[in-house]
mmCIF file of C-alpha atoms in Angstrom:
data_model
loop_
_atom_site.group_PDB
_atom_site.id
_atom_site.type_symbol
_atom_site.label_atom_id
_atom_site.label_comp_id
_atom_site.label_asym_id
_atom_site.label_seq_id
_atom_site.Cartn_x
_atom_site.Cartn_y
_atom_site.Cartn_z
ATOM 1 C CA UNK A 1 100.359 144.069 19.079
ATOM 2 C CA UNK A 2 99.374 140.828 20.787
ATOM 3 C CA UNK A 3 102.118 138.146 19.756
ATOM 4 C CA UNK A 4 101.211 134.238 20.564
ATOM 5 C CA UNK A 5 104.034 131.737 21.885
ATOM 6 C CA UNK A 6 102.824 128.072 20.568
ATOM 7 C CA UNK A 7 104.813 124.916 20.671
ATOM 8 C CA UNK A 8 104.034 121.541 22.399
ATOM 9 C CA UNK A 9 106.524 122.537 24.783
ATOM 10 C CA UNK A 10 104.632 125.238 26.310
ATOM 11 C CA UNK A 11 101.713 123.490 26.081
ATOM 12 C CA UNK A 12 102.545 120.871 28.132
ATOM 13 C CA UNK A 13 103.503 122.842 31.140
ATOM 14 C CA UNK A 14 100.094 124.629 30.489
ATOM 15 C CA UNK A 15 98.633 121.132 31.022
ATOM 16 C CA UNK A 16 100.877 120.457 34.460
ATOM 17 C CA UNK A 17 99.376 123.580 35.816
ATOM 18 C CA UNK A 18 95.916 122.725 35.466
ATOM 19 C CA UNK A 19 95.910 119.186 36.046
ATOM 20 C CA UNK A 20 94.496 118.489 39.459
ATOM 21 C CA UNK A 21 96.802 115.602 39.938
ATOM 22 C CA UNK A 22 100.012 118.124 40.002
ATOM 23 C CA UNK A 23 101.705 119.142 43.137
ATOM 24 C CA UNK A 24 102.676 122.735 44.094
ATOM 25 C CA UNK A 25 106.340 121.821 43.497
ATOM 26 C CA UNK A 26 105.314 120.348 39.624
ATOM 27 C CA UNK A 27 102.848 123.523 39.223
ATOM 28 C CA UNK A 28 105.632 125.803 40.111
ATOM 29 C CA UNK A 29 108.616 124.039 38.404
ATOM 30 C CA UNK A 30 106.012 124.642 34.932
ATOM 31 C CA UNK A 31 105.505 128.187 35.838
ATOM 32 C CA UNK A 32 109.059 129.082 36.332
ATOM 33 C CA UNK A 33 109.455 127.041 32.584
ATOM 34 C CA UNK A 34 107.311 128.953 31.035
ATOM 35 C CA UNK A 35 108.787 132.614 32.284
ATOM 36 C CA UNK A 36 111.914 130.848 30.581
ATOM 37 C CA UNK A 37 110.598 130.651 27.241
ATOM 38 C CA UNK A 38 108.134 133.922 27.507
ATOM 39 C CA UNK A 39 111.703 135.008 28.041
ATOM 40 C CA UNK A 40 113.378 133.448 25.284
ATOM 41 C CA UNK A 41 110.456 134.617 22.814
ATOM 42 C CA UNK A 42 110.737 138.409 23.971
ATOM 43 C CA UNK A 43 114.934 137.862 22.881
ATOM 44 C CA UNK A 44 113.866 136.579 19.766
ATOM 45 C CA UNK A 45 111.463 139.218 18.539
ATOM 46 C CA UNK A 46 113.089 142.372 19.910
ATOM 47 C CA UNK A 47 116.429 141.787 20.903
ATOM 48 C CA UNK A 48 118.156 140.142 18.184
ATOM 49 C CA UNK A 49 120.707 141.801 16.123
ATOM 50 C CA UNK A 50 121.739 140.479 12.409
ATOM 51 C CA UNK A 51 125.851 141.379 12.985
ATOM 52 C CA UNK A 52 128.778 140.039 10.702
ATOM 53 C CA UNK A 53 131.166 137.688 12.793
ATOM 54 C CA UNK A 54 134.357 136.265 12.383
ATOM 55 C CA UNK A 55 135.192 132.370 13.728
ATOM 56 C CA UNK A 56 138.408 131.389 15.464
ATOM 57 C CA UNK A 57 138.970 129.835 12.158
ATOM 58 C CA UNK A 58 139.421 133.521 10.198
ATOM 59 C CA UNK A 59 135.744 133.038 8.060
ATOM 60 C CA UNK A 60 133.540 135.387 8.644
ATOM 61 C CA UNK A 61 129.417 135.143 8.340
ATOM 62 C CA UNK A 62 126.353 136.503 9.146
ATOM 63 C CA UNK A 63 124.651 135.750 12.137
ATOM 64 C CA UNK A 64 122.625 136.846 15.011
ATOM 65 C CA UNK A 65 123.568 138.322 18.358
ATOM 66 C CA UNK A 66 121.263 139.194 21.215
ATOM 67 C CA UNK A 67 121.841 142.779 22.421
ATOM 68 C CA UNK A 68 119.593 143.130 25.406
ATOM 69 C CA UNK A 69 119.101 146.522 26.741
ATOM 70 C CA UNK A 70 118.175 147.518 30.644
ATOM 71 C CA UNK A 71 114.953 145.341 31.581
ATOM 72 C CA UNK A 72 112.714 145.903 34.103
ATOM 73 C CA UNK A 73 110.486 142.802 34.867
ATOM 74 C CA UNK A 74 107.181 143.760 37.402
ATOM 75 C CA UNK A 75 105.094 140.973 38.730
ATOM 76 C CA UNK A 76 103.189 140.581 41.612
ATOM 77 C CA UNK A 77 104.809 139.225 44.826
ATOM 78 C CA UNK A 78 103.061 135.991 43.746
ATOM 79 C CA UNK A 79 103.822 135.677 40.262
ATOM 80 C CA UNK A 80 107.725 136.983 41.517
ATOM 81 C CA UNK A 81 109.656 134.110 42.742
ATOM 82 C CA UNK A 82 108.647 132.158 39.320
ATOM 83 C CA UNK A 83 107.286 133.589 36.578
ATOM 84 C CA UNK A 84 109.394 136.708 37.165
ATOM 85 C CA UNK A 85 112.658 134.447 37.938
ATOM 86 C CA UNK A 86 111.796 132.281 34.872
ATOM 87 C CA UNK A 87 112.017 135.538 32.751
ATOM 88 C CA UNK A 88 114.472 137.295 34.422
ATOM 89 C CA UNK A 89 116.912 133.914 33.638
ATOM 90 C CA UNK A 90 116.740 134.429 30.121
ATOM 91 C CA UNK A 91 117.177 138.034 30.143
ATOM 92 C CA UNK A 92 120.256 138.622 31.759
ATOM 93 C CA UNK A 93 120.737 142.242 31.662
ATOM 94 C CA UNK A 94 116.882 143.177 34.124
ATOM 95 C CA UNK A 95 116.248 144.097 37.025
ATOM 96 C CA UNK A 96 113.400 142.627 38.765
ATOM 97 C CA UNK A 97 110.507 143.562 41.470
ATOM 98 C CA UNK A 98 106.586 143.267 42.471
ATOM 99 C CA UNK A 99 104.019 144.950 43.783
ATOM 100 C CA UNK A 100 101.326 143.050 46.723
ATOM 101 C CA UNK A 101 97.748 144.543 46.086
ATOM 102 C CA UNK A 102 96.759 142.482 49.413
ATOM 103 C CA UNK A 103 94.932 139.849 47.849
ATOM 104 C CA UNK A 104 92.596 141.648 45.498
ATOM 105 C CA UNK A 105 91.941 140.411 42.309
ATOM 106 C CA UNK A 106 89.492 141.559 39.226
ATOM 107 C CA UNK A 107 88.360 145.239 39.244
ATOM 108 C CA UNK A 108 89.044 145.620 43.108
ATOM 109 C CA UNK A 109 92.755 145.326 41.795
ATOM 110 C CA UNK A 110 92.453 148.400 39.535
ATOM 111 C CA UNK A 111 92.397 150.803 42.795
ATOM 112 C CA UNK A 112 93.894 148.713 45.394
ATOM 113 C CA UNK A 113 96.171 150.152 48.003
ATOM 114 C CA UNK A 114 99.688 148.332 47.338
ATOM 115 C CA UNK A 115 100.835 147.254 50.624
ATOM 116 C CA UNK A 116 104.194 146.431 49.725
ATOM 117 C CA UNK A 117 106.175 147.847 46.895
ATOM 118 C CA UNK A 118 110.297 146.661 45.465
ATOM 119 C CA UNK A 119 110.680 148.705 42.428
ATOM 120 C CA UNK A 120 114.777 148.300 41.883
ATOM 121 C CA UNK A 121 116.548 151.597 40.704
ATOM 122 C CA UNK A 122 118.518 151.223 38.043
ATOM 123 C CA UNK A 123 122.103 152.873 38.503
ATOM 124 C CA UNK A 124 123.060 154.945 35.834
ATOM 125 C CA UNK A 125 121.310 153.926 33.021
ATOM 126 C CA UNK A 126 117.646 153.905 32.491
ATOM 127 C CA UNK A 127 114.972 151.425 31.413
ATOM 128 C CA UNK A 128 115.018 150.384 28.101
ATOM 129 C CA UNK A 129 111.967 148.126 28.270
ATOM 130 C CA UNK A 130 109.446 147.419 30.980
ATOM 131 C CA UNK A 131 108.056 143.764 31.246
ATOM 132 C CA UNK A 132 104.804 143.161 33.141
ATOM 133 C CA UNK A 133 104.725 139.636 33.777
ATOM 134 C CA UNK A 134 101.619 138.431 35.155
ATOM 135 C CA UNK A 135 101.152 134.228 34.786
ATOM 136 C CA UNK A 136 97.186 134.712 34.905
ATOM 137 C CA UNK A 137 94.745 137.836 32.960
ATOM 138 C CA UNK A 138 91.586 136.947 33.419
ATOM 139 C CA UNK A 139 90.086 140.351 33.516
ATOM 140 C CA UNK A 140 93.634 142.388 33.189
ATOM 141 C CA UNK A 141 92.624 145.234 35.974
ATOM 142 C CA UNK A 142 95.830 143.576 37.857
ATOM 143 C CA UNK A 143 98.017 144.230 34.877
ATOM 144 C CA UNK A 144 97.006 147.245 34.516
ATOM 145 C CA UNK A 145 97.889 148.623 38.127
ATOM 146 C CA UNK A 146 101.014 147.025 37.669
ATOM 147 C CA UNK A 147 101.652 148.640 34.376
ATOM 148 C CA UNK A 148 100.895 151.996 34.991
ATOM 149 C CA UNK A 149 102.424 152.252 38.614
ATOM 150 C CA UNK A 150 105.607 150.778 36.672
ATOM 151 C CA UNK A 151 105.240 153.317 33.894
ATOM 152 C CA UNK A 152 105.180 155.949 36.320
ATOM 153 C CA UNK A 153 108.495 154.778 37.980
ATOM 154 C CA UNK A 154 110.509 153.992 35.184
ATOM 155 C CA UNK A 155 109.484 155.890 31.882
ATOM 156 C CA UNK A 156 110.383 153.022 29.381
ATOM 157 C CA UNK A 157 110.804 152.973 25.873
ATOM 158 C CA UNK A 158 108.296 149.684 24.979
ATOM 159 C CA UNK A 159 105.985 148.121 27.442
ATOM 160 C CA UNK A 160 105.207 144.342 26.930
ATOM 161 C CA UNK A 161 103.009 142.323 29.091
ATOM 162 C CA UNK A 162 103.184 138.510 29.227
ATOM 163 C CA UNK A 163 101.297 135.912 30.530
ATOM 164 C CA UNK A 164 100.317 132.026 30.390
ATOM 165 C CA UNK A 165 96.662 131.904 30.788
ATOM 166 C CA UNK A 166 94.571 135.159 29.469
ATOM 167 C CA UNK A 167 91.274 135.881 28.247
ATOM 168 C CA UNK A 168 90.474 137.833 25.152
ATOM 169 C CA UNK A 169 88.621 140.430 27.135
ATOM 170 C CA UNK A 170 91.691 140.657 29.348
ATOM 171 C CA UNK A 171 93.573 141.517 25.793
ATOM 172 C CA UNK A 172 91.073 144.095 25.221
ATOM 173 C CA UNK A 173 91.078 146.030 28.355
ATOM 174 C CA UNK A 174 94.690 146.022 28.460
ATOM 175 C CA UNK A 175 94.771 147.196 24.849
ATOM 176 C CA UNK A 176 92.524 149.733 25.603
ATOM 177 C CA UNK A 177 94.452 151.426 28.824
ATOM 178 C CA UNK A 178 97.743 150.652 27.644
ATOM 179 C CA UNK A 179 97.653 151.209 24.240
ATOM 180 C CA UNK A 180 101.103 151.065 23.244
ATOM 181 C CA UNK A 181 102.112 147.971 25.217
ATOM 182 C CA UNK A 182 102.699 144.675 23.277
ATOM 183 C CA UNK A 183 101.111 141.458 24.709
ATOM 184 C CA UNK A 184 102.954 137.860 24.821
ATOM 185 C CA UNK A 185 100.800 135.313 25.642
ATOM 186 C CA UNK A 186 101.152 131.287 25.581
ATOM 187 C CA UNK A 187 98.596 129.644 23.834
ATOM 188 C CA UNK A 188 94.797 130.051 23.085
ATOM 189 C CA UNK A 189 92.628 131.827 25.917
ATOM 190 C CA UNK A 190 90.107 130.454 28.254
ATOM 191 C CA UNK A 191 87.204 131.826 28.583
ATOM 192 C CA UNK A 192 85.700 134.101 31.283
ATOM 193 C CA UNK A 193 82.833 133.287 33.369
ATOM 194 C CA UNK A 194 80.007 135.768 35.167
ATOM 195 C CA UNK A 195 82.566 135.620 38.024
ATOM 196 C CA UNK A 196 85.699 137.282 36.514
ATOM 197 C CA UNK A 197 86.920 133.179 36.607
ATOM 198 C CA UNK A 198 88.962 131.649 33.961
ATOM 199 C CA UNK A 199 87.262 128.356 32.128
ATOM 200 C CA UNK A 200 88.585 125.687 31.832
ATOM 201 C CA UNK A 201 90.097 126.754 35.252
ATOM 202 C CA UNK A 202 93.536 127.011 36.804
ATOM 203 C CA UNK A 203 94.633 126.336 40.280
ATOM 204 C CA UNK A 204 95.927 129.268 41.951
ATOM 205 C CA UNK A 205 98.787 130.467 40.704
#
């Protein structure tokens, strides 16, 4: 199921990242933004729980509760310090790590020797739902090391992948080899040139 976050908001740190007037500190500050409200959507369409509560004042009412279970959140070591610690904000009950494929991107990801691994083990309770977070997809062969090495490791219950700038064949491939994950993604997608490049065009995030 591929699931769509859309508001101005979002948008508008979409538009810091790519402008070529922003500054790593702006570009970053967006990124780490945006983890908080891929965050904030992943509460609101899985974690929230319809409960009967009572006030200080004796009334009681419906309302909803977040009940978040054991998260893991996997990024790369790039994507870790901000996209990852945007999410991970939000969703207070994680655990967080990344994987460094050594600078290789597009289908030379797919089979590329991580040279540095920090997969946290949770103690005593397992994961309830693994999040690969990954703030570009232009083909998805990244995601999809991540995901599977990550799948391996900790044997979730639901998989969901999220990211800020995606193609559609990105959607598809990840679709394809990881058919039961759900995909969170901010906006409308680029499109993908002969190169395995996103169009309009990011800077490196």
């Amino acid at each position: 199921m591929n699931i769509k976050l859309d508001s101005l908001y979002s948008e508008s740190h979409k538009s810091v990242i790519r402008d070529s007037r922003s500054n790593s500190v702006e570009i970053k500050e967006s990124v780490r933004r945006l983890g908080e409200e891929l965050g904030k959507k992943i509460i609101m369409d899985y974690f929230l729980v319809r409960e009967s509560i009572t006030t200080p004042m004796n009334s009681r009412l419906d309302g909803f509760l977040p009940k978040i279970p054991l998260c893991a959140i996997i990024t790369t070591k790039d994507d870790f310090s901000f996209l990852g610690i945007g999410i991970s904000s939000v969703l207070q009950n994680s655990i967080s790590g990344y994987m460094d494929f050594n600078g290789q991107r597009g289908i030379q990801a797919l089979n590329a020797e991580i040279r540095h691994m920090q997969l946290p083990k949770p103690k005593g309770q397992s994961v309830h739902t693994l999040i690969i977070a990954k703030a570009v997809l232009a083909t998805g062969c990244t995601a999809i090391h991540l995901a599977k090495k990550a799948m391996s490791e900790y044997m979730p219950r639901n998989i969901i992948i999220a990211s800020i700038f995606y193609s559609q064949n990105a959607l598809a491939e990840l679709s394809y080899e990881i058919p039961n994950s759900d995909i969170i993604v901010v906006g409308e997608p680029d499109m993908l040139d002969d190169d395995g490049m996103l169009i309009p065009g990011i800077v490196m995030v």
